[in-house]
Coordinates of C-alpha atoms in Angstrom, one line a residue:
M1 CA -15.7 -17.6 9.6
D2 CA -14.1 -20.4 11.7
E3 CA -14.1 -22.7 8.6
Q4 CA -12.3 -20.1 6.5
L5 CA -9.6 -19.7 9.2
I6 CA -9.2 -23.4 9.5
I7 CA -8.8 -23.7 5.7
V8 CA -6.0 -21.1 5.6
H9 CA -4.4 -22.5 8.7
N10 CA -4.3 -25.9 7.1
R11 CA -2.4 -24.3 4.2
N12 CA 0.3 -23.2 6.7
L13 CA -1.0 -19.6 7.3
K14 CA 0.2 -18.8 10.8
I15 CA -2.7 -17.3 12.9
I16 CA -1.5 -16.2 16.3
D17 CA -4.7 -14.5 17.6
Y18 CA -7.8 -16.2 16.2
K19 CA -10.1 -13.7 17.9
R20 CA -8.3 -10.8 16.2
A21 CA -8.3 -12.6 12.9
K22 CA -12.0 -13.2 13.1
R23 CA -12.7 -9.5 14.0
F24 CA -10.6 -8.4 11.0
L25 CA -12.4 -10.7 8.6
L26 CA -15.8 -9.6 10.0
T27 CA -15.0 -6.0 8.9
N28 CA -13.1 -7.0 5.7
N29 CA -14.1 -9.3 2.9
Y30 CA -12.4 -12.7 3.4
Y31 CA -12.2 -13.4 -0.3
N32 CA -10.7 -10.0 -1.2
I33 CA -8.1 -10.3 1.5
I34 CA -7.1 -13.9 0.8
N35 CA -7.3 -13.7 -3.0
D36 CA -5.7 -10.3 -3.4
Y37 CA -2.9 -10.6 -0.8
S38 CA -2.1 -14.2 -0.3
K39 CA -0.4 -14.6 -3.6
F40 CA 2.6 -12.8 -2.2
F41 CA 3.0 -15.5 0.5
M42 CA 2.0 -18.7 -1.4
D43 CA 3.7 -21.3 -3.4
N44 CA 1.9 -21.1 -6.7
E45 CA 2.2 -24.8 -7.4
T46 CA 0.9 -26.2 -4.1
N47 CA -1.3 -23.3 -2.8
I48 CA 0.4 -23.7 0.5
Y49 CA 1.7 -20.6 2.4
K50 CA 5.5 -20.4 2.4
N51 CA 7.3 -20.6 5.7
N52 CA 4.2 -20.4 7.8
A53 CA 3.4 -16.9 6.6
P54 CA 1.7 -14.8 9.3
F55 CA -1.9 -13.7 8.9
D56 CA -0.8 -10.4 10.4
E57 CA 1.4 -9.7 7.4
I58 CA -1.5 -10.2 5.0
T59 CA -3.7 -7.9 7.1
Q60 CA -0.9 -5.2 7.2
L61 CA -0.5 -5.5 3.4
H62 CA -4.3 -4.9 3.1
I63 CA -4.2 -1.9 5.5
Y64 CA -1.2 -0.3 3.6
D65 CA -2.8 -0.9 0.3
T66 CA -6.1 0.7 1.4
A67 CA -4.3 3.7 2.9
I68 CA -2.3 4.3 -0.3
T69 CA -5.5 4.0 -2.4
H70 CA -7.3 6.5 -0.2
A71 CA -4.3 8.8 -0.3
L72 CA -4.4 8.8 -4.1
I73 CA -8.1 9.0 -4.8
K74 CA -8.6 12.6 -3.8
P75 CA -5.6 14.0 -5.8
L76 CA -6.5 11.9 -8.8
D77 CA -10.1 13.0 -8.6
H78 CA -8.9 16.6 -8.5
A79 CA -6.6 16.1 -11.4
E80 CA -9.5 14.5 -13.4
D81 CA -11.7 17.5 -12.7
H82 CA -8.9 19.9 -13.8
I83 CA -8.3 18.0 -17.0
K84 CA -12.0 18.0 -17.8
Y85 CA -12.2 21.7 -17.2
I86 CA -9.2 22.4 -19.5
M87 CA -10.7 20.2 -22.2
L88 CA -14.0 22.1 -21.9
I89 CA -12.1 25.4 -22.5
V90 CA -9.5 24.2 -25.0
L91 CA -11.6 21.8 -27.3
P92 CA -14.0 24.5 -28.5
I93 CA -11.0 26.7 -29.4
I94 CA -9.3 23.9 -31.3
I95 CA -12.5 23.0 -33.1
L96 CA -12.9 26.6 -34.2
I97 CA -9.4 26.8 -35.6

């Protein structure tokens, strides 16, 4: 964990509270967080974070993304069930026609 934080710190990721960053990474996958969200804060050519990007912004982006995903899963699952039910009713009628 410390080595991972040192690597991103050496790439100009600004970590204000190392204890909080370590706790966050203990409960969230380092590679998913860094690979999925760092691209918005990095210079693609150098793999260095732009303007000392704060680690807190990457964590917040992850938290918002997770919240949006969870907010959409239930309604989408409901819509999928509804479409399946309609197809179960409608397809046999269409086939008979």
